[in-house]
Amino acid sequence: MISIYDIAKEAGVSKSTVSRVVNNQPGVIDSKREKVLQAIEKLDYKPHSAARNLALKKTNVVAVFVRELSANFYAEFVHDINHIFDDEFNYGAIYCNRNSHSPSRVDYLGLVNKSVDGYIFIGEDSVTEKELEVLVRAGESVVVLGTNLKVDGVLSIDVNNYEVTYEAIKHLIDLGHQKIIHIGAAETSVEFQERHRGYEQALKDFGLTYNSSRNIGYEYEDAYQYGLILADEVFKEGLTAAFCFNDTAAVGLINGLQEKGIKVPKDFSVVGFDDLPLVRMTKDYIPPLTTIRQPQKDMAIYAVHSLHDMMNHVKKTENRVYKCELKIRETTSKPR
Amino acid sequence: MISIYDIAKEAGVSKSTVSRVVNNQPGVIDSKREKVLQAIEKLDYKPHSAARNLALKKTNVVAVFVRELSANFYAEFVHDINHIFDDEFNYGAIYCNRNSHSPSRVDYLGLVNKSVDGYIFIGEDSVTEKELEVLVRAGESVVVLGTNLKVDGVLSIDVNNYEVTYEAIKHLIDLGHQKIIHIGAAETSVEFQERHRGYEQALKDFGLTYNSSRNIGYEYEDAYQYGLILADEVFKEGLTAAFCFNDTAAVGLINGLQEKGIKVPKDFSVVGFDDLPLVRMTKDYIPPLTTIRQPQKDMAIYAVHSLHDMMNHVKKTENRVYKCELKIRETTSKPR
DNA sequence: CTGAAAGCGCTTACAG
DNA sequence: CTGAAAGCGCTTACAG
């Protein structure tokens, strides 16, 4: 491979001079600058980034970790974050899958150590508290998004899961529902736990006794199958509403229920979470979803800007809890 | 930050010895190994990857580039590739968005130069021919997936777009369709061009004179809007079938058409492309899609294995064109 | 089994 | 404006 030394030789100057022109520094006479540029062009020279990173102790790259890159909700974040880095800063963002369900032999954090200036972790499965502590002790800049993890020195951005769930359940109760089920993905999820708290508190505050939570997994198909099963309980137990952990689950559930002849919202009300654009695909068949919108874009912007500030020690950054908005649309109505 | 030198001092040995235990090399007496391990634990030591990369001239990381990480079809590839690297090799994979539609100030290829052992580019918008040539000249290992780019020294994996499109059009013709429209995303797309060739050849071979291609953009909404418009042409010109560049477009088109009272497949036949699992979400409202399945998983496996072989100079690898399969389901039928 | 030394490809005071 | 030299944190022959 060709190095800075080769360019120096080709152009008849020193490595120092080559370095200066590569980095667009002033104080190089035009004639030499030109020679260097030509040599670079001629030999297809690209600086070796590991060498540069080592010398500069910075990389102009940040790492973004998510549980599963192709998961819908996270994909939006990934998209936004990428664009913000692109548009506003001269930073590259790289992405890593962090699927905790498959015990991975790859230690990304070790792999990536110091080859990155900052870290963004999205979703609670993307990182552990212990890992965060190690990063902080190493002086890294890190922000976590939607994890519920609180570690000194890492900036945390989250959403008011408890309150907004309370609000959604209250909405159902106000409509007259008495038997409302809470559907989550995985019990271990802090998200689930927070929302579960909101669910139970609302039941309690309004004196409802029916109290049932179920975790069904992350996939559309899980929700669809569960809808099929749930139909029975609707008939037997007089269930009239469900609060779902995301929109994909809500759509799956609705499809499963309707398959069994239970119409939404006439016979049954459903609340989703996330307000995914994806749901457009079903828009002509399923009523617009009552759901909860997270201020995703704002969160992404704040995440990127804060990380940037942290990396440049610009100023103190502060944790933030964003408020979600209950979007009442057409999958919830009075029970009949 | 703490370096190998700090560990050496703490453990009372030389850097060489520390390096040996960090890399699990034999030939270190147990008592010293233990001391080093303790020092590492105590000081939270992680090797600086840039330094190691520079010394070793290898990184154990590959980069995967796609146009848009959150795009549906690519997301599947990303998912598969990640899992294969995880399961079979001790390699990390990092992902980069390469959205050519937003002129980016970030030169990923430069950023990532030599901080990665190999490259996978997915989809034609992920890389240019010129970039590939530069990488080859620099001796990099690179594979391209679904790009139609042929550059000496880069392994190319693609799909028989021309043939399978021909087959799909023939299927429609066999059913009795005479006016078939070809719907693409962007004219500049080689994918479009290949499929267009297949479309035109089939028309020609079977003596059809109606010949019309349209490019409508990549999003669901584009297709839906276009479906609304297309409805008119169906009435006026007697169009009876469409071949779409992907399933999302097919669903959007169907929704648009049905909105205007045109039923699929009774009044109009539609063929999709990709056989996305995503389409499940509409399965209770739209008939199962006649579409084209790409052997995606096989392609991902071959891509990862080939790249691994190239990086280790194990053996010659060969370009591959995978055959797609026309899945005849329920959105195509005889015209009425 | 162990350590001193050279080298990986860059950057950047420093001296001129 | 320019170059020689030291240094970034690691690895690995080499000598002992």
XYZ file of C-alpha atoms (C1' of nucleotides) in Angstrom:
704
model
C 0.000 0.000 0.000
C 1.169 3.486 -0.610
C 1.938 5.783 2.286
C 2.654 9.378 3.000
C 6.292 8.613 2.502
C 5.698 7.548 -1.112
C 3.927 10.792 -1.817
C 6.741 12.765 -0.244
C 9.241 11.035 -2.451
C 7.163 11.409 -5.586
C 6.621 15.112 -4.932
C 10.111 15.792 -3.727
C 9.069 17.176 -0.364
C 8.978 16.005 3.249
C 6.250 14.009 4.925
C 5.411 17.076 6.984
C 4.551 19.014 3.887
C 2.444 16.216 2.513
C 0.588 16.026 5.782
C -0.094 19.738 5.647
C -1.624 19.647 2.212
C -3.624 16.531 2.965
C -5.121 18.349 5.920
C -5.662 21.563 4.049
C -3.382 23.543 6.263
C -2.051 26.936 5.228
C 1.619 27.707 5.032
C 2.586 25.592 2.059
C 3.834 27.370 -1.021
C 1.562 26.874 -3.999
C 4.057 25.185 -6.244
C 4.737 22.465 -3.696
C 1.117 22.083 -2.813
C 0.406 21.479 -6.457
C 3.134 18.862 -6.747
C 1.809 17.028 -3.725
C -1.723 17.087 -5.027
C -0.544 15.630 -8.291
C 1.382 12.880 -6.576
C -1.685 12.023 -4.489
C -3.828 11.870 -7.581
C -1.291 9.847 -9.480
C -0.742 7.248 -6.785
C -4.319 7.084 -5.506
C -3.189 7.960 -2.040
C -5.581 7.734 0.880
C -4.317 8.345 4.399
C -4.314 5.274 6.582
C -7.042 6.020 9.052
C -5.670 3.913 11.882
C -2.405 5.820 11.752
C -4.153 9.125 11.686
C -6.506 8.129 14.485
C -3.566 7.075 16.572
C -1.730 10.325 16.082
C -4.757 12.563 16.483
C -6.556 10.565 19.112
C -9.789 11.210 17.371
C -11.594 9.646 14.475
C -14.533 11.753 13.347
C -16.730 8.716 13.584
C -19.423 7.838 16.061
C -20.951 4.436 16.626
C -24.664 3.839 16.853
C -25.805 0.645 18.510
C -29.264 -0.837 18.220
C -30.661 -4.225 19.068
C -31.697 -4.933 15.553
C -30.984 -2.587 12.696
C -33.889 -3.768 10.665
C -36.460 -3.292 13.413
C -38.997 -0.747 12.285
C -39.020 1.789 15.016
C -35.266 1.893 15.396
C -34.790 2.121 11.673
C -36.350 5.575 11.815
C -33.873 6.690 14.420
C -31.032 5.302 12.450
C -32.274 7.169 9.433
C -32.620 10.462 11.270
C -29.334 10.227 13.071
C -27.543 9.478 9.886
C -28.998 12.487 8.170
C -28.263 14.856 10.983
C -24.638 13.797 11.134
C -24.448 14.135 7.399
C -26.074 17.509 7.171
C -24.628 19.281 10.141
C -21.314 17.771 11.027
C -18.528 16.248 9.138
C -18.939 13.050 11.018
C -19.519 9.549 9.776
C -21.841 7.317 11.708
C -21.425 3.588 11.750
C -24.036 1.190 12.961
C -23.782 -2.046 14.862
C -26.357 -4.669 15.555
C -26.435 -5.684 19.151
C -28.803 -8.600 19.245
C -28.703 -9.781 22.789
C -30.814 -12.774 21.909
C -28.021 -14.381 19.968
C -25.055 -14.702 22.265
C -22.496 -13.091 20.065
C -18.851 -13.948 20.034
C -18.020 -10.532 18.758
C -17.124 -7.947 21.347
C -18.086 -4.854 19.434
C -17.190 -2.524 22.212
C -13.680 -3.915 22.288
C -13.474 -3.996 18.522
C -14.501 -0.421 18.244
C -12.546 0.888 21.221
C -11.117 4.297 20.446
C -11.825 3.906 16.785
C -14.827 6.017 17.444
C -15.261 9.374 19.192
C -18.681 8.805 20.653
C -21.469 6.345 21.197
C -25.214 6.377 20.827
C -27.132 3.415 22.184
C -30.727 3.067 21.106
C -33.142 0.893 23.017
C -32.532 -0.989 26.157
C -31.166 -4.126 24.561
C -28.344 -2.238 22.977
C -26.158 -1.945 26.064
C -25.770 -2.944 29.693
C -25.260 -0.757 32.699
C -21.873 -2.321 33.264
C -20.737 -1.497 29.763
C -21.810 2.078 30.209
C -19.804 2.359 33.382
C -16.719 1.067 31.647
C -17.139 3.585 28.854
C -17.584 6.453 31.285
C -14.537 5.481 33.247
C -12.616 5.452 29.976
C -13.746 9.014 29.410
C -15.959 8.288 26.426
C -18.842 10.456 25.275
C -22.025 8.472 25.296
C -25.742 9.063 24.982
C -28.468 6.508 25.498
C -31.876 6.763 23.910
C -34.910 5.011 25.294
C -33.087 2.722 27.664
C -34.163 3.794 31.119
C -30.551 3.336 32.200
C -29.202 6.011 34.463
C -25.448 6.075 34.696
C -23.509 9.088 35.880
C -21.699 10.685 33.006
C -23.876 9.323 30.252
C -26.566 11.476 28.769
C -29.946 9.822 28.865
C -32.850 10.625 26.596
C -36.100 8.899 27.237
C -39.799 9.184 26.955
C -42.491 9.425 29.615
C -43.656 5.834 29.275
C -45.371 5.747 32.608
C -47.402 8.915 32.176
C -48.455 8.412 28.610
C -49.530 4.853 29.276
C -51.566 6.115 32.173
C -53.133 8.611 29.821
C -53.940 5.978 27.201
C -55.555 3.688 29.759
C -57.495 6.604 31.145
C -58.716 7.351 27.644
C -60.067 3.813 27.405
C -61.603 4.006 30.837
C -63.229 7.330 29.991
C -64.818 5.670 26.997
C -66.324 3.140 29.370
C -63.970 0.164 29.103
C -63.645 -1.983 32.197
C -61.611 -4.936 31.036
C -58.448 -3.770 29.372
C -55.465 -5.964 28.626
C -51.880 -4.762 28.473
C -49.823 -6.414 25.767
C -46.046 -6.220 25.914
C -43.181 -7.812 24.013
C -40.915 -9.139 26.751
C -41.240 -9.062 30.479
C -37.618 -8.187 31.034
C -38.087 -4.975 29.117
C -37.885 -1.844 31.249
C -40.148 -0.249 28.747
C -42.683 -2.909 29.579
C -42.192 -2.358 33.269
C -42.669 1.390 33.046
C -45.754 1.050 30.951
C -47.029 -1.666 33.195
C -46.744 0.677 36.132
C -48.801 3.246 34.267
C -51.366 0.635 33.362
C -51.771 -0.633 36.910
C -51.869 2.816 38.422
C -54.689 3.845 36.127
C -56.663 0.706 36.933
C -56.174 1.388 40.589
C -57.053 5.068 40.428
C -60.298 4.300 38.671
C -61.165 1.252 40.727
C -60.974 -1.341 37.965
C -60.317 -4.888 39.078
C -59.620 -6.646 35.812
C -55.843 -6.629 35.522
C -54.006 -8.662 32.935
C -50.707 -8.290 31.157
C -49.251 -10.548 28.543
C -45.922 -10.616 26.727
C -46.082 -12.009 23.254
C -42.772 -11.343 21.468
C -41.639 -8.728 18.969
C -42.913 -9.932 15.618
C -46.006 -9.183 13.618
C -46.786 -12.843 13.405
C -46.696 -13.208 17.196
C -49.351 -10.547 17.500
C -51.503 -12.014 14.771
C -51.452 -15.450 16.371
C -52.166 -13.934 19.711
C -55.132 -12.089 18.235
C -56.590 -15.408 17.189
C -56.286 -16.673 20.730
C -57.419 -13.476 22.355
C -60.684 -13.655 20.440
C -61.782 -16.463 22.759
C -61.118 -14.408 25.826
C -63.046 -11.564 24.348
C -66.064 -13.833 24.104
C -65.585 -15.628 27.407
C -64.323 -12.911 29.671
C -65.828 -9.852 28.110
C -62.526 -8.130 27.359
C -63.145 -4.953 25.409
C -59.818 -3.241 24.868
C -56.071 -3.722 24.503
C -53.052 -1.484 24.924
C -50.184 -2.696 22.714
C -46.447 -2.081 22.962
C -46.167 -1.001 19.333
C -48.122 -0.434 16.159
C -47.029 -3.575 14.412
C -48.393 -5.566 17.325
C -51.590 -3.527 17.239
C -52.110 -4.252 13.556
C -51.340 -7.941 14.033
C -53.744 -8.133 16.903
C -56.482 -6.391 14.948
C -55.994 -8.694 11.994
C -56.144 -11.734 14.264
C -59.257 -10.529 16.015
C -61.052 -9.555 12.828
C -60.222 -12.944 11.393
C -62.341 -14.335 14.195
C -65.153 -11.919 13.522
C -64.363 -9.317 16.142
C -64.539 -5.887 14.590
C -62.361 -2.977 15.635
C -63.431 -0.584 17.051
C -67.068 -1.703 17.096
C -66.464 -4.802 19.240
C -63.039 -4.071 20.553
C -60.717 -1.087 21.019
C -56.984 -1.094 20.390
C -54.257 1.411 21.223
C -50.848 1.137 19.573
C -47.503 2.778 20.264
C -44.969 4.637 18.068
C -47.186 5.977 15.279
C -45.193 4.200 12.621
C -45.486 5.412 9.047
C -45.373 1.775 8.081
C -48.936 1.374 9.112
C -49.934 3.326 6.030
C -49.778 0.098 4.133
C -52.882 -1.083 5.880
C -54.665 2.216 5.814
C -57.406 1.157 3.477
C -58.363 -1.853 5.548
C -57.803 -0.979 9.137
C -59.134 2.214 10.657
C -56.470 4.786 11.464
C -54.807 3.608 14.642
C -55.248 5.299 17.975
C -51.649 5.324 19.075
C -48.883 7.147 20.885
C -46.467 9.318 19.042
C -42.949 9.711 20.267
C -41.167 12.928 19.300
C -38.657 10.843 17.513
C -37.123 13.445 15.322
C -36.606 15.839 18.211
C -35.023 13.063 20.184
C -32.663 12.205 17.361
C -31.678 15.837 16.942
C -31.069 16.288 20.626
C -29.067 13.071 20.768
C -26.749 14.070 17.967
C -26.271 17.625 19.180
C -25.632 16.566 22.741
C -23.135 13.977 21.689
C -21.404 16.524 19.564
C -21.230 18.896 22.513
C -19.894 16.205 24.776
C -17.202 15.191 22.329
C -16.111 18.783 22.036
C -16.534 19.585 25.703
C -18.624 22.504 24.616
C -20.978 22.630 27.528
C -22.896 20.675 30.078
C -25.650 18.597 28.574
C -28.753 17.513 30.375
C -30.859 14.405 30.499
C -34.205 14.810 28.890
C -37.511 13.020 29.145
C -39.701 13.747 26.151
C -43.445 13.794 26.355
C -45.346 11.496 24.071
C -48.644 12.401 22.567
C -51.737 10.239 22.588
C -53.221 10.374 19.103
C -56.850 9.465 19.374
C -57.974 8.150 16.034
C -60.388 5.448 15.035
C -59.482 2.152 16.665
C -60.895 3.176 20.006
C -64.539 3.825 20.787
C -67.165 3.104 23.413
C -67.566 -0.551 24.256
C -70.915 -1.877 23.212
C -6.443 6.929 29.026
C -4.607 3.904 30.189
C -2.251 2.096 27.869
C -0.301 -1.110 27.641
C 2.539 0.668 29.359
C 0.440 1.333 32.458
C -0.424 -2.316 32.673
C 3.199 -3.296 32.296
C 4.155 -1.028 35.139
C 1.306 -2.151 37.368
C 2.126 -5.804 36.773
C 5.876 -5.353 36.899
C 6.547 -6.829 33.465
C 7.377 -5.543 30.002
C 4.929 -4.356 27.352
C 5.823 -7.415 25.307
C 4.554 -9.683 28.017
C 1.373 -7.719 28.411
C 0.797 -7.896 24.692
C 1.249 -11.646 24.800
C -1.334 -12.199 27.461
C -3.768 -9.761 25.893
C -3.547 -11.793 22.711
C -3.722 -15.117 24.458
C -0.361 -16.207 23.285
C 1.482 -19.098 24.894
C 4.921 -18.748 26.419
C 4.109 -16.635 29.410
C 4.643 -18.138 32.816
C 1.444 -18.491 34.794
C 2.381 -16.253 37.676
C 3.080 -13.323 35.374
C 0.051 -13.979 33.253
C -2.033 -13.801 36.387
C -0.489 -10.527 37.465
C -1.143 -9.007 34.074
C -4.719 -10.174 34.065
C -5.246 -8.619 37.452
C -3.756 -5.323 36.353
C -6.001 -5.315 33.283
C -9.022 -5.954 35.425
C -8.040 -3.387 37.964
C -7.381 -0.611 35.487
C -10.146 -1.457 33.030
C -7.669 -1.765 30.245
C -8.844 -2.097 26.647
C -6.302 -2.107 23.850
C -6.440 0.941 21.629
C -7.764 -0.441 18.409
C -6.191 2.126 16.131
C -2.774 1.272 17.513
C -3.384 -2.404 17.119
C -4.785 -1.990 13.628
C -1.767 -0.009 12.641
C 0.646 -2.600 13.938
C -1.255 -5.604 12.630
C -2.544 -4.089 9.425
C -5.825 -5.755 9.961
C -8.918 -4.947 11.939
C -11.338 -7.865 12.071
C -14.075 -5.591 10.906
C -15.859 -5.386 7.600
C -17.979 -2.530 6.344
C -21.371 -2.994 4.765
C -22.721 -0.166 2.644
C -26.315 0.262 1.579
C -28.234 3.137 0.103
C -30.578 3.355 2.988
C -30.299 1.158 6.028
C -33.934 1.343 6.844
C -35.130 0.324 3.394
C -37.067 -2.872 3.665
C -35.401 -5.178 1.250
C -31.897 -4.191 2.248
C -32.708 -4.469 5.895
C -33.095 -8.204 5.399
C -29.648 -8.440 3.898
C -28.195 -6.411 6.692
C -29.834 -8.717 9.166
C -28.574 -11.863 7.496
C -25.063 -10.619 6.969
C -24.805 -9.568 10.559
C -25.865 -12.954 11.805
C -23.549 -14.864 9.553
C -20.559 -12.835 10.645
C -21.613 -13.294 14.222
C -22.206 -16.998 14.032
C -19.352 -18.141 11.879
C -16.520 -15.697 12.159
C -15.123 -13.534 14.834
C -15.725 -10.497 12.764
C -17.669 -7.377 13.537
C -19.680 -5.803 10.785
C -20.366 -2.112 10.686
C -22.935 -0.486 8.474
C -22.969 2.774 6.611
C -25.755 4.603 4.897
C -24.844 5.747 1.452
C -27.715 7.865 0.397
C -26.734 9.215 -2.945
C -29.756 11.433 -3.031
C -28.422 13.656 -0.307
C -25.048 14.923 -1.387
C -23.072 14.029 1.670
C -20.093 15.892 2.947
C -18.846 12.773 4.593
C -16.413 10.680 2.630
C -17.077 7.331 4.228
C -14.627 5.506 2.089
C -11.877 7.820 3.205
C -13.068 7.740 6.776
C -13.069 4.003 6.849
C -9.903 3.513 4.826
C -7.923 0.633 6.241
C -9.953 0.616 9.385
C -11.784 -2.245 7.826
C -10.611 -5.499 6.229
C -13.276 -5.847 3.618
C -16.265 -4.256 1.984
C -19.732 -5.358 0.994
C -21.808 -3.006 -1.114
C -25.480 -3.747 -1.410
C -27.587 -2.282 -4.169
C -26.450 -0.129 -7.005
C -26.695 3.179 -5.206
C -24.213 2.096 -2.597
C -21.080 2.599 -4.675
C -19.731 3.857 -7.969
C -17.585 2.072 -10.491
C -14.816 4.538 -9.894
C -14.801 3.904 -6.174
C -14.596 0.191 -6.768
C -11.611 0.663 -9.005
C -9.833 2.692 -6.359
C -10.480 0.020 -3.771
C -9.221 -2.730 -6.036
C -6.067 -0.823 -6.836
C -5.537 -0.426 -3.110
C -5.736 -4.185 -2.779
C -8.976 -4.282 -0.824
C -11.329 -7.231 -0.661
C -14.725 -6.248 -1.909
C -17.967 -7.878 -2.911
C -20.938 -6.187 -4.505
C -24.467 -7.479 -4.230
C -27.171 -6.609 -6.693
C -25.348 -3.767 -8.397
C -24.782 -4.929 -11.927
C -21.310 -3.386 -11.677
C -18.549 -5.463 -13.160
C -15.098 -4.432 -12.034
C -12.101 -6.709 -12.289
C -11.067 -7.864 -8.881
C -14.376 -7.324 -7.160
C -16.681 -10.218 -6.610
C -20.114 -9.606 -8.003
C -23.288 -11.309 -6.870
C -26.441 -10.540 -8.725
C -29.759 -11.869 -9.778
C -31.126 -12.731 -13.224
C -33.286 -9.625 -13.530
C -33.650 -9.875 -17.264
C -34.724 -13.506 -17.410
C -37.082 -13.478 -14.490
C -38.795 -10.339 -15.707
C -39.220 -11.987 -19.062
C -40.748 -14.933 -17.277
C -43.143 -12.760 -15.305
C -44.300 -10.894 -18.394
C -44.716 -14.178 -20.207
C -46.860 -15.397 -17.326
C -49.136 -12.388 -17.809
C -49.219 -12.861 -21.555
C -50.036 -16.531 -21.142
C -52.990 -15.512 -19.025
C -54.186 -13.402 -21.921
C -53.004 -9.906 -21.019
C -52.203 -7.622 -23.917
C -51.626 -4.267 -22.268
C -49.088 -4.567 -19.521
C -47.311 -1.664 -17.888
C -43.848 -1.814 -16.379
C -43.435 0.206 -13.203
C -39.970 1.086 -11.971
C -38.542 3.337 -9.283
C -35.911 5.362 -11.097
C -34.829 5.353 -14.677
C -31.177 5.553 -13.865
C -31.392 2.282 -12.046
C -29.573 -0.567 -13.765
C -32.051 -2.851 -12.152
C -34.738 -0.963 -14.001
C -32.828 -1.182 -17.215
C -32.295 -4.918 -16.961
C -35.893 -5.556 -16.144
C -36.972 -3.202 -18.859
C -35.005 -5.244 -21.338
C -36.804 -8.367 -20.191
C -40.135 -6.618 -20.429
C -39.557 -5.371 -23.951
C -38.133 -8.618 -25.186
C -41.190 -10.500 -23.998
C -43.532 -8.035 -25.657
C -41.592 -8.375 -28.858
C -41.402 -12.159 -28.798
C -45.129 -12.416 -28.353
C -46.027 -9.662 -30.782
C -47.555 -7.228 -28.285
C -47.574 -3.603 -29.307
C -48.615 -1.855 -26.105
C -45.354 -0.830 -24.494
C -45.211 1.509 -21.544
C -42.810 2.017 -18.672
C -43.071 4.480 -15.847
C -40.797 5.390 -12.968
C -42.561 6.508 -9.861
C -40.064 6.701 -6.990
C -39.246 4.416 -4.090
C -41.905 5.070 -1.491
C -45.182 3.400 -0.695
C -46.969 6.703 -1.004
C -45.608 7.223 -4.518
C -47.137 3.951 -5.592
C -50.436 4.644 -3.898
C -50.746 8.017 -5.586
C -49.781 6.511 -8.875
C -52.438 3.836 -8.454
C -55.030 6.566 -8.184
C -53.836 8.030 -11.462
C -53.386 4.726 -13.180
C -57.024 3.903 -12.593
C -57.948 6.380 -15.320
C -55.688 4.716 -17.815
C -57.161 1.396 -16.952
C -60.555 2.720 -17.952
C -59.433 4.699 -20.957
C -56.736 2.553 -22.458
C -57.781 -0.867 -21.340
C -54.646 -1.623 -19.361
C -55.027 -4.941 -17.568
C -51.780 -5.671 -15.767
C -48.707 -4.164 -14.114
C -45.254 -5.447 -13.287
C -43.820 -3.574 -10.273
C -40.235 -3.115 -9.117
C -41.010 -4.228 -5.592
C -43.720 -5.468 -3.294
C -44.249 -2.231 -1.466
C -44.979 -0.578 -4.780
C -47.292 -3.431 -5.722
C -49.278 -3.039 -2.520
C -49.435 0.728 -2.900
C -50.600 0.373 -6.463
C -53.262 -2.147 -5.520
C -54.527 0.074 -2.735
C -54.672 3.037 -5.079
C -56.500 1.088 -7.754
C -58.965 -0.482 -5.375
C -59.674 2.940 -3.944
C -60.935 3.796 -7.403
C -63.016 0.651 -7.639
C -60.642 -1.498 -9.631
C -60.405 -4.918 -8.048
C -57.282 -7.052 -8.062
C -57.080 -9.590 -9.602
C -60.591 -9.526 -11.043
C -60.150 -6.306 -12.988
C -56.428 -5.956 -12.952
C -53.366 -8.161 -12.371
C -50.275 -7.133 -10.445
C -46.854 -8.739 -10.087
C -44.486 -7.607 -7.347
C -40.814 -8.202 -6.705
C -38.816 -9.372 -3.634
C -41.419 -11.409 -1.753
C -41.083 -9.284 1.354
C -42.295 -10.719 4.636
C -43.555 -7.237 5.389
C -46.469 -7.790 3.094
C -47.911 -10.127 5.689
C -49.347 -7.076 7.346
C -51.830 -6.696 4.553
C -52.526 -10.353 4.113
C -56.094 -10.245 5.251
C -57.027 -7.480 2.842
C -55.003 -7.998 -0.242
C -54.777 -11.355 -1.957
C -51.396 -13.032 -1.608
C -49.091 -11.301 -4.032
C -47.825 -12.884 -7.183
C -44.204 -11.864 -6.926
C -40.599 -12.752 -7.502
C -38.495 -14.249 -4.806
C -34.801 -13.588 -4.649
C -32.666 -16.221 -2.932
C -31.644 -13.599 -0.482
C -30.314 -15.765 2.263
C -28.156 -17.783 -0.110
C -26.829 -14.567 -1.538
C -25.961 -13.230 1.885
C -24.206 -16.453 2.839
C -22.224 -16.512 -0.360
C -21.307 -12.866 0.046
C -19.944 -13.301 3.544
C -18.098 -16.512 2.784
C -16.557 -15.144 -0.376
C -15.432 -12.014 1.352
C -13.901 -14.077 4.096
C -12.052 -16.145 1.527
C -10.818 -13.057 -0.262
C -9.588 -11.452 2.931
C -7.682 -14.605 3.784
C -6.540 -15.286 0.245
C -7.966 -18.743 0.679
C -9.008 -19.403 -2.872
C -10.356 -17.954 -6.030
C -13.912 -16.811 -5.712
C -16.342 -16.547 -8.569
C -19.050 -14.165 -9.585
C -22.500 -15.567 -9.257
C -25.862 -14.780 -10.776
C -28.670 -16.228 -8.737
C -31.920 -17.343 -10.260
C -35.085 -15.787 -8.951
C -38.311 -17.639 -8.688
C -41.654 -16.431 -9.948
C -44.197 -17.130 -7.239
C -47.596 -17.274 -8.847
C -50.158 -16.477 -6.203
C -53.409 -14.605 -6.298
C -52.929 -11.110 -7.677
C -52.715 -12.330 -11.239
C -55.493 -13.952 -13.223
C -57.085 -13.878 -16.660
C -58.152 -10.443 -17.819
C -61.878 -10.144 -18.115
C 10.095 -17.508 29.279
C 11.216 -12.345 28.810
C 12.410 -7.641 27.436
C 14.632 -3.885 24.441
C 14.096 -2.220 20.103
C 12.244 -1.348 15.647
C 8.361 -0.519 13.048
C 3.253 0.320 11.583
C 1.673 5.486 9.007
C 0.435 9.453 10.549
C 0.800 14.595 13.057
C 2.931 18.464 15.089
C 5.781 21.260 17.972
C 10.313 22.947 17.112
C 14.187 25.014 14.892
C 15.702 27.139 11.012
C 7.654 28.156 4.190
C 9.960 23.533 5.350
C 11.962 19.335 7.295
C 14.018 16.227 11.081
C 12.490 14.232 15.021
C 9.540 12.605 18.579
C 5.426 10.508 19.681
C 0.606 8.149 19.313
C -0.174 2.617 21.462
C 0.418 -1.435 19.831
C 3.110 -6.135 17.874
C 6.858 -9.095 16.909
C 11.195 -10.765 15.379
C 15.447 -11.046 17.868
C 18.731 -11.997 21.419
C 19.365 -13.777 25.694
